[in-house]
Tab-separated table of C-alpha atoms in Angstrom:
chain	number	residue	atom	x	y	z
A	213	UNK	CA	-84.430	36.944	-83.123
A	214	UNK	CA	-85.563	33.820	-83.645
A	215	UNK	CA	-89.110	32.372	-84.481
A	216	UNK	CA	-90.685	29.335	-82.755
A	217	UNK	CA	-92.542	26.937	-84.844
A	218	UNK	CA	-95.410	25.057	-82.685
A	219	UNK	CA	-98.932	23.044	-82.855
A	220	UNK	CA	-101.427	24.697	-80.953
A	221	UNK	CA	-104.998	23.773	-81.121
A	222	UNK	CA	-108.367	25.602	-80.928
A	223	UNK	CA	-108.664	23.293	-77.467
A	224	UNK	CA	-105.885	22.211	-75.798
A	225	UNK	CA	-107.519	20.039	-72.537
A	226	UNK	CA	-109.118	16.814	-74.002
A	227	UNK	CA	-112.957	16.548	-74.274
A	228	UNK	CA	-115.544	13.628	-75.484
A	229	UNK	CA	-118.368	14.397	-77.695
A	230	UNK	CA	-121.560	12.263	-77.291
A	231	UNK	CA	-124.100	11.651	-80.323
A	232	UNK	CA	-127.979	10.688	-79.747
A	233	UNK	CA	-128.688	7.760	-81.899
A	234	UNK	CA	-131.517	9.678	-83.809
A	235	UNK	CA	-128.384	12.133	-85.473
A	236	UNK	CA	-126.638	8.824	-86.504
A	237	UNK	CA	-130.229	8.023	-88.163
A	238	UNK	CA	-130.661	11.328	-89.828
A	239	UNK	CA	-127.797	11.475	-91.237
A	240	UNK	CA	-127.543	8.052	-92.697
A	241	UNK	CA	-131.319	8.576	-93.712
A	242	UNK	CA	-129.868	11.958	-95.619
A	243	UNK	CA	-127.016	9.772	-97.310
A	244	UNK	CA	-129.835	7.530	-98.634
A	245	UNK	CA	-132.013	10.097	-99.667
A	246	UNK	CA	-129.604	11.582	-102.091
A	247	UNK	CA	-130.171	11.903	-105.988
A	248	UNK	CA	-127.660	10.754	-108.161
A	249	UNK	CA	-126.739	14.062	-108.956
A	250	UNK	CA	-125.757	14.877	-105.432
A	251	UNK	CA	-122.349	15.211	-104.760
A	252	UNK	CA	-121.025	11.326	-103.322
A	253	UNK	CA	-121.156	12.959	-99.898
A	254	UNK	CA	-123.623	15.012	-97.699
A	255	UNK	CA	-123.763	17.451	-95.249
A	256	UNK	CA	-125.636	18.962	-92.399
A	257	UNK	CA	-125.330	21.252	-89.036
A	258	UNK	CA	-125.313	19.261	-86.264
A	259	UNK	CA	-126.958	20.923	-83.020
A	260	UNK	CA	-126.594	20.568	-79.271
A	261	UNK	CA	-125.350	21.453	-76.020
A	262	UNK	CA	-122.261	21.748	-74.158
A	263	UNK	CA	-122.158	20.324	-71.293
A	264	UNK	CA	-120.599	21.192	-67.156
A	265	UNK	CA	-117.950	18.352	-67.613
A	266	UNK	CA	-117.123	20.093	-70.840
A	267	UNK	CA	-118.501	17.220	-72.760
A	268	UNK	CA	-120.155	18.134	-76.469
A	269	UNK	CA	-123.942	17.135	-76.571
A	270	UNK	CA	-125.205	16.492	-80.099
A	271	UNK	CA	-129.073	16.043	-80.128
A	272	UNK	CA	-130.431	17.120	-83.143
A	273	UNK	CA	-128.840	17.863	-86.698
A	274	UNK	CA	-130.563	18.766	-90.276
A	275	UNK	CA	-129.196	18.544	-93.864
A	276	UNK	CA	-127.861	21.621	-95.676
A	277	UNK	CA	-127.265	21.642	-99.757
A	278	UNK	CA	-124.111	21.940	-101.468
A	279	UNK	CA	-121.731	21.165	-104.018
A	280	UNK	CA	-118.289	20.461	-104.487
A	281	UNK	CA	-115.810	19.557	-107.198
A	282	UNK	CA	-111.904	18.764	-106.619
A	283	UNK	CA	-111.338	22.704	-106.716
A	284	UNK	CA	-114.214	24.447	-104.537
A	285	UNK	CA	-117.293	23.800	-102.385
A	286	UNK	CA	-120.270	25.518	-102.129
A	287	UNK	CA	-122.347	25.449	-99.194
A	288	UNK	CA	-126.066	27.083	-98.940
A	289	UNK	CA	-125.718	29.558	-96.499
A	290	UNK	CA	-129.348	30.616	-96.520
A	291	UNK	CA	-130.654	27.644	-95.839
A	292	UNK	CA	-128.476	26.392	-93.130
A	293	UNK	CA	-129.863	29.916	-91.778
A	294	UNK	CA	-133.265	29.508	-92.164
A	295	UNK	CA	-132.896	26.116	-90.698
A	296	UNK	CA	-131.038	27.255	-87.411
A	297	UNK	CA	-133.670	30.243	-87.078
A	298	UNK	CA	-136.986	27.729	-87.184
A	299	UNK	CA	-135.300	25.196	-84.458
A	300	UNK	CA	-134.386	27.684	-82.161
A	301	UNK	CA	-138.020	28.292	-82.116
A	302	UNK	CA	-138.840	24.941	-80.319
A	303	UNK	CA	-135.423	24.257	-79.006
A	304	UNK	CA	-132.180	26.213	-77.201
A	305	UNK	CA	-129.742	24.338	-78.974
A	306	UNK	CA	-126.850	25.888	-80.387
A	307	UNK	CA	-124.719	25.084	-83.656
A	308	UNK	CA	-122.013	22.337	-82.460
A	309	UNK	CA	-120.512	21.636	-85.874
A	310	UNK	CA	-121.705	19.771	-88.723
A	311	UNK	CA	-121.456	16.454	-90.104
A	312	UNK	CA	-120.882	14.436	-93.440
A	313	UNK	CA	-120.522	10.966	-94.656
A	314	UNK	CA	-117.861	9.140	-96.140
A	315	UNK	CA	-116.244	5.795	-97.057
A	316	UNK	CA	-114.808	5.063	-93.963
A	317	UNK	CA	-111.418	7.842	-95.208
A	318	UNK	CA	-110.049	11.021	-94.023
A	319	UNK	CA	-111.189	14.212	-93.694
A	320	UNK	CA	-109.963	16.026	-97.299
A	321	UNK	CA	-109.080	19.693	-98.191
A	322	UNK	CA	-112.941	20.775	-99.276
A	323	UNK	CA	-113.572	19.425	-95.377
A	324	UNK	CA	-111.375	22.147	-94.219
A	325	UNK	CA	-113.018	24.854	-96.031
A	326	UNK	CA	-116.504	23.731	-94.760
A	327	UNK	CA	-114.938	23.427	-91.123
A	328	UNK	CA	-113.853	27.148	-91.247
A	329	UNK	CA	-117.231	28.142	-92.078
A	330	UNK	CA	-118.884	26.238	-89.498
A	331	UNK	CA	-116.346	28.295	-87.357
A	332	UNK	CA	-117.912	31.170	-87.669
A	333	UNK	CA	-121.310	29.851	-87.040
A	334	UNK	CA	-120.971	28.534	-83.585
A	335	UNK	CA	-121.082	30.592	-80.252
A	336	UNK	CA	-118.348	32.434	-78.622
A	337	UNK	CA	-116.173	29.676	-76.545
A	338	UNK	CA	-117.718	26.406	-78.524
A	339	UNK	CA	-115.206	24.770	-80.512
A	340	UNK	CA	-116.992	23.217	-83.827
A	341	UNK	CA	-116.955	19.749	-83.835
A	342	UNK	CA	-117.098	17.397	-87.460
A	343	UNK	CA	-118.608	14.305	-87.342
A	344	UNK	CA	-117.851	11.903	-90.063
A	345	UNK	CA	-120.234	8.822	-90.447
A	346	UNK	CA	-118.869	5.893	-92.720
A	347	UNK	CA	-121.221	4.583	-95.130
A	348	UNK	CA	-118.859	1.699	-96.146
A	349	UNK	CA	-120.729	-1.325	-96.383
A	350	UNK	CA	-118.773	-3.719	-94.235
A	351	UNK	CA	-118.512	-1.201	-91.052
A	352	UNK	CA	-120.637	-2.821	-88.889
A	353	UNK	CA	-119.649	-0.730	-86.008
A	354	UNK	CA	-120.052	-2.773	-83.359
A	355	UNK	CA	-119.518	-1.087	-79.833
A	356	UNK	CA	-117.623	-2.424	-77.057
A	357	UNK	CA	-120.775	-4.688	-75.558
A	358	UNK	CA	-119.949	-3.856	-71.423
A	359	UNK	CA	-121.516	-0.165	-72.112
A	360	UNK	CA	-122.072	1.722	-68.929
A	361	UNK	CA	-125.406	1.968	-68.328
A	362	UNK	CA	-127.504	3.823	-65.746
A	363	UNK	CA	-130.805	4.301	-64.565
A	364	UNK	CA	-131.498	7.672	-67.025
A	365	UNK	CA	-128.740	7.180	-69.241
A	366	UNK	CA	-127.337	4.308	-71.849
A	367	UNK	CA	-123.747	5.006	-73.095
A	368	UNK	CA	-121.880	3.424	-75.508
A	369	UNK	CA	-117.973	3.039	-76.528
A	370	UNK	CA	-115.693	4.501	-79.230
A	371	UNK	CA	-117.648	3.368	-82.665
A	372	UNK	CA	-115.810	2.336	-85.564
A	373	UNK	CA	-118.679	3.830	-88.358
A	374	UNK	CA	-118.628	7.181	-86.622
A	375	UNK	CA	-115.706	9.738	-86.279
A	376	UNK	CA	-115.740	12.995	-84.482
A	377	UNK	CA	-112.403	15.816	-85.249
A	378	UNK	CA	-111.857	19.212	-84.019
A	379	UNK	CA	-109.477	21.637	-85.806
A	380	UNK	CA	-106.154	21.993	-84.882
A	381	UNK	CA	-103.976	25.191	-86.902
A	382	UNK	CA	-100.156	25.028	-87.204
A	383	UNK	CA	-98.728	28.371	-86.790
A	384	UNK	CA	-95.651	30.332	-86.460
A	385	UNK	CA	-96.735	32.800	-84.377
A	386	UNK	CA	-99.817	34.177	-84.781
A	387	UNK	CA	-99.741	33.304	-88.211
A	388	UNK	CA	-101.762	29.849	-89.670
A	389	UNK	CA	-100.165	28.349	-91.665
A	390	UNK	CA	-102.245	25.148	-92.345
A	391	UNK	CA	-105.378	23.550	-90.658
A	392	UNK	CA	-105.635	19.943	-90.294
A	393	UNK	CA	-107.909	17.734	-87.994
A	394	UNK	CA	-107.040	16.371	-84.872
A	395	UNK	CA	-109.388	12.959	-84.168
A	396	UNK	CA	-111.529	13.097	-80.635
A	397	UNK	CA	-113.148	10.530	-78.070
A	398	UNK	CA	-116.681	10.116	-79.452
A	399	UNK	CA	-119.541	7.845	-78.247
A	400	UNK	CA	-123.368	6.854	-78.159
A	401	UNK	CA	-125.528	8.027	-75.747
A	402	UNK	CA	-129.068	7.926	-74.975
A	403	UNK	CA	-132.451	8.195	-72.682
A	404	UNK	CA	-134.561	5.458	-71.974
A	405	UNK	CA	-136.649	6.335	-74.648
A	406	UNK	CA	-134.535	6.653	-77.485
A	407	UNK	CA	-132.800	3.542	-76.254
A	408	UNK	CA	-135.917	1.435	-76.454
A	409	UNK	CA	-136.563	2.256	-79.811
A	410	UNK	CA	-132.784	1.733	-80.935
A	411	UNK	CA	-133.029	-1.612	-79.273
A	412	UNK	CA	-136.164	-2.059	-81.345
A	413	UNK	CA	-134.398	-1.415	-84.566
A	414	UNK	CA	-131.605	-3.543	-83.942
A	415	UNK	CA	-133.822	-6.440	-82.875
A	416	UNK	CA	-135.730	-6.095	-86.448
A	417	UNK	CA	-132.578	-5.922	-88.644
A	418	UNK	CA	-131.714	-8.888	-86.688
A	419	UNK	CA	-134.690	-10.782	-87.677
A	420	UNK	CA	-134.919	-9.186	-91.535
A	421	UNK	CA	-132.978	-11.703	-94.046
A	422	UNK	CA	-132.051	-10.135	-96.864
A	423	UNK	CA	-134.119	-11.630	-99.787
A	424	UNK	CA	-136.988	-11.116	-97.218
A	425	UNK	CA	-137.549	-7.679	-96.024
A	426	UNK	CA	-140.449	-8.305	-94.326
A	427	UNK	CA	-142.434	-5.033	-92.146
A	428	UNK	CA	-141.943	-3.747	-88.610
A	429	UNK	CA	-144.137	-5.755	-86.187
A	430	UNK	CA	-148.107	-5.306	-85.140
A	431	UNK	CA	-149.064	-3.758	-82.289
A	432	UNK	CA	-149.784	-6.925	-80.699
A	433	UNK	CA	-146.458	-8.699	-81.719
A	434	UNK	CA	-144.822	-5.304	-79.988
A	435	UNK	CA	-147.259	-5.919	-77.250
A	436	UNK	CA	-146.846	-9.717	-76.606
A	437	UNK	CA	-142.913	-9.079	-76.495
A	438	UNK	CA	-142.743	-6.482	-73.712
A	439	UNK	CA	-144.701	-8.817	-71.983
A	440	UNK	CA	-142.476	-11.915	-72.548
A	441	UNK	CA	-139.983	-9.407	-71.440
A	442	UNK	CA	-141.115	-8.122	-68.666
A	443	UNK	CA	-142.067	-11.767	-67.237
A	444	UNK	CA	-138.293	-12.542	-67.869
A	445	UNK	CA	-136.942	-9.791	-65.859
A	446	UNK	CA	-139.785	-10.188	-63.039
A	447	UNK	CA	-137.844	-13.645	-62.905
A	448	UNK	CA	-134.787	-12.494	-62.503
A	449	UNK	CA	-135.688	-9.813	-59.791
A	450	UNK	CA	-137.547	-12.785	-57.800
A	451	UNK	CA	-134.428	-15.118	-57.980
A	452	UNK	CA	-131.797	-12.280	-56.627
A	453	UNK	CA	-134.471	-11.279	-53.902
A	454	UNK	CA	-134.962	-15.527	-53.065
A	455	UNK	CA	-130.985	-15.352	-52.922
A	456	UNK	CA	-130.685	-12.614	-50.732
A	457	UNK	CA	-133.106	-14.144	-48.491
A	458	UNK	CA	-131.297	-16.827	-47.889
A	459	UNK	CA	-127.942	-15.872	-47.631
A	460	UNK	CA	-126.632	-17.433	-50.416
A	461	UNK	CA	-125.713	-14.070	-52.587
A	462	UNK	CA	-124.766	-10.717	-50.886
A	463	UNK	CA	-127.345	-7.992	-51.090
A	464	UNK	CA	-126.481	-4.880	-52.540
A	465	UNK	CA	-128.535	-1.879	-51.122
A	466	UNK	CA	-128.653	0.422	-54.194
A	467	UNK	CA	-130.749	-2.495	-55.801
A	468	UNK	CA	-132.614	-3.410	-52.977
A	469	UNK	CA	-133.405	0.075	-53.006
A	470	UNK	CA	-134.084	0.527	-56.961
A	471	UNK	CA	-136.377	-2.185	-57.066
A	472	UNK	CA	-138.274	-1.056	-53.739
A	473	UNK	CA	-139.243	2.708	-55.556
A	474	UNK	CA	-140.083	0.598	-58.872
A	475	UNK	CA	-142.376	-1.901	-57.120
A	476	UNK	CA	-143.455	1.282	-55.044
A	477	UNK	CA	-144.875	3.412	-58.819
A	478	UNK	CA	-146.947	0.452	-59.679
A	479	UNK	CA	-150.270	1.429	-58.606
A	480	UNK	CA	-152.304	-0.845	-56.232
A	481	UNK	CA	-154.980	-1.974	-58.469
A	482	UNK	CA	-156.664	-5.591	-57.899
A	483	UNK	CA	-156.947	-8.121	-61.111
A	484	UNK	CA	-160.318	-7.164	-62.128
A	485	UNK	CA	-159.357	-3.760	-62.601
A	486	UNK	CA	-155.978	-4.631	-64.149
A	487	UNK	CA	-158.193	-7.044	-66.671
A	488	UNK	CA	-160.182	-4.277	-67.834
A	489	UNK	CA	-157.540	-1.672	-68.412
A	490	UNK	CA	-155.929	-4.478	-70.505
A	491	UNK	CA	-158.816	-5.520	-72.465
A	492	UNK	CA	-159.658	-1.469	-73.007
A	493	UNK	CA	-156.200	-1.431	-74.257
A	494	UNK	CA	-156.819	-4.145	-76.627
A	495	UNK	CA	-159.487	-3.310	-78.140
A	496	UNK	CA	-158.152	0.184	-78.628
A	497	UNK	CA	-154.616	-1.560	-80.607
A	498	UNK	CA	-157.382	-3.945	-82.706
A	499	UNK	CA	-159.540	-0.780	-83.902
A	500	UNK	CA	-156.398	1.042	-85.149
A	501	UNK	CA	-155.674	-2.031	-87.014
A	502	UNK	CA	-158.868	-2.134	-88.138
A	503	UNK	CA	-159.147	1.377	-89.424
A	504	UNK	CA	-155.561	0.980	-91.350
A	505	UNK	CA	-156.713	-1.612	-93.205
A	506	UNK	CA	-159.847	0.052	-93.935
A	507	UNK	CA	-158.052	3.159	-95.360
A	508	UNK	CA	-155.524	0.886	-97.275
A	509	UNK	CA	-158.788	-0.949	-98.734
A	510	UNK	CA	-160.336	2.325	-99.633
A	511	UNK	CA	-157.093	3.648	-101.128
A	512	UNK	CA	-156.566	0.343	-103.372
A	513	UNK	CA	-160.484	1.336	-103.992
A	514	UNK	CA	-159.756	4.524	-105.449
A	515	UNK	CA	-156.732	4.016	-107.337
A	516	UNK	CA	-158.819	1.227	-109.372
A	517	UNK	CA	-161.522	3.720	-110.399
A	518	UNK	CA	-159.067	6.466	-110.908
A	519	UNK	CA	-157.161	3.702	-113.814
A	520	UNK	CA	-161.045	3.316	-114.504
A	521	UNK	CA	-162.227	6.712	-115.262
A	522	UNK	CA	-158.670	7.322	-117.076
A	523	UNK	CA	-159.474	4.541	-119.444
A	524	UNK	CA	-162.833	5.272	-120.959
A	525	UNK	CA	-161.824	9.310	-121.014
């Protein structure tokens, strides 16, 4: 009787796993955060959702504790626990997988000991996914620039600073003999929200030079820039309509149709009106600038009589 020797994997039929840009922050924000006698990697549970199309949803992730050596890891159970137990007070995600950063490498042996435990921590039927963000300085990770983009949704390509595996077990029957990873689509996605604030960061780190790290921009620098922008594309919606008109481009009706509900939320409010609710708005952005620096005065205030009062004691 003969035994057959064959790859079989947790999930045979291939699947894509999307990532919200705020994970990506998180954990590069938990990388940066670490002490120098953290291990040279971290790790965290990743959270999210799967989806109809079978597609893996991560929206939300936290850090857990641990510590390895070339022989054994140790991962705190109790607080990954804890953790999962608060969220699902505000939120039905479930545990996807979890994540850790590297040097743009492989997975390695202590990453299949933390991907069996993560095993047991998911949901009947979800397959745990790892995600594996490179903190290698020269990744840039650009994405391919024609994402697909809708009106809800922004996606993005393949990355090359962010990895996503699933685990894959070689058997002989229905015995494992070894556990390796098996590398899966993965891609940015986001709302409208989160992509207007990604777009935000890029556009500073564009700007930043690097022996001048200057701050994130006023309210009215933010303010006069969606304006600039939102003259620009009032331009280009006025020159497609003035080439429809007159024959010279082809209409298409899902625009024509777009821009006819978006013209249609703008309420119908004459300049005077429009004026006011600007200048209200104005005055509201200079009083909050007004009141920070009045608490950064008073803070500068206090520290100088604290250094005061600790001198002559």
């Amino acid at each position: 009787m003969s035994s057959y020797l064959y790859l079989r994997g947790e999930k045979t039929r291939s699947f894509a796993v999307d990532v919200h840009p705020v994970v990506l922050l998180n954990m590069a924000d938990h990388y940066m955060r670490r002490t120098e006698h953290q291990p040279h990697r971290v790790i965290g549970t990743l959270l999210g959702r799967v989806n109809v199309d079978g597609t893996v949803e991560i929206t939300e992730s936290f850090p857990v504790p641990h510590s390895e050596t070339m022989d054994e890891v140790a991962v705190d159970i109790e607080y990954h626990k804890t953790m999962y137990e608060l969220s699902r007070r505000v939120s039905t995600d479930e545990v996807i997988g979890w994540y850790a950063t590297g040097d743009g490498g492989e997975p390695d042996e202590n990453s299949v000991l933390i991907h069996e435990f993560y095993c047991r921590e998911v949901a009947s039927g979800i397959v745990p996914v790892h995600l594996l963000l490179s903190m290698a300085p020269n990744n840039s990770g650009n994405g391919d620039p024609s994402a697909k983009k809708t009106t809800s949704v922004y996606r993005k390509s393949s990355t090359d600073f962010v990895r996503a595996y699933i685990s894959c077990g070689l058997r002989i029957g229905d015995q494992v003999l070894n556990t390796e990873f098996q590398p899966v689509q993965v891609g940015v996605i986001s709302g409208i929200p989160e992509a207007v604030g990604y777009e935000a960061l890029l556009d500073t780190c564009r700007h930043v030079e690097r022996s001048d790290l200057r701050c994130v921009s006023s309210e009215l620098d933010n303010l006069k820039s969606s304006l600039e922008q939102l003259l620009r594309l009032l331009e280009k919606v006025e020159s497609y309509t003035q080439q429809v008109l007159q024959g010279t481009r082809k209409g298409d009706i899902s625009v024509g149709r777009y821009i006819s509900d978006t013209l249609s939320m703008i309420p119908q409010l004459d300049s005077t009106s429009i004026e006011k609710l600007f200048g209200d708005q104005l005055r509201d952005v200079l009083m909050i600038l007004y009141l920070d620096k009045l608490i950064w005065a008073n803070a500068k205030l206090a520290e100088k009589f604290l250094m005061v009062a600790a001198g002559e004691s």
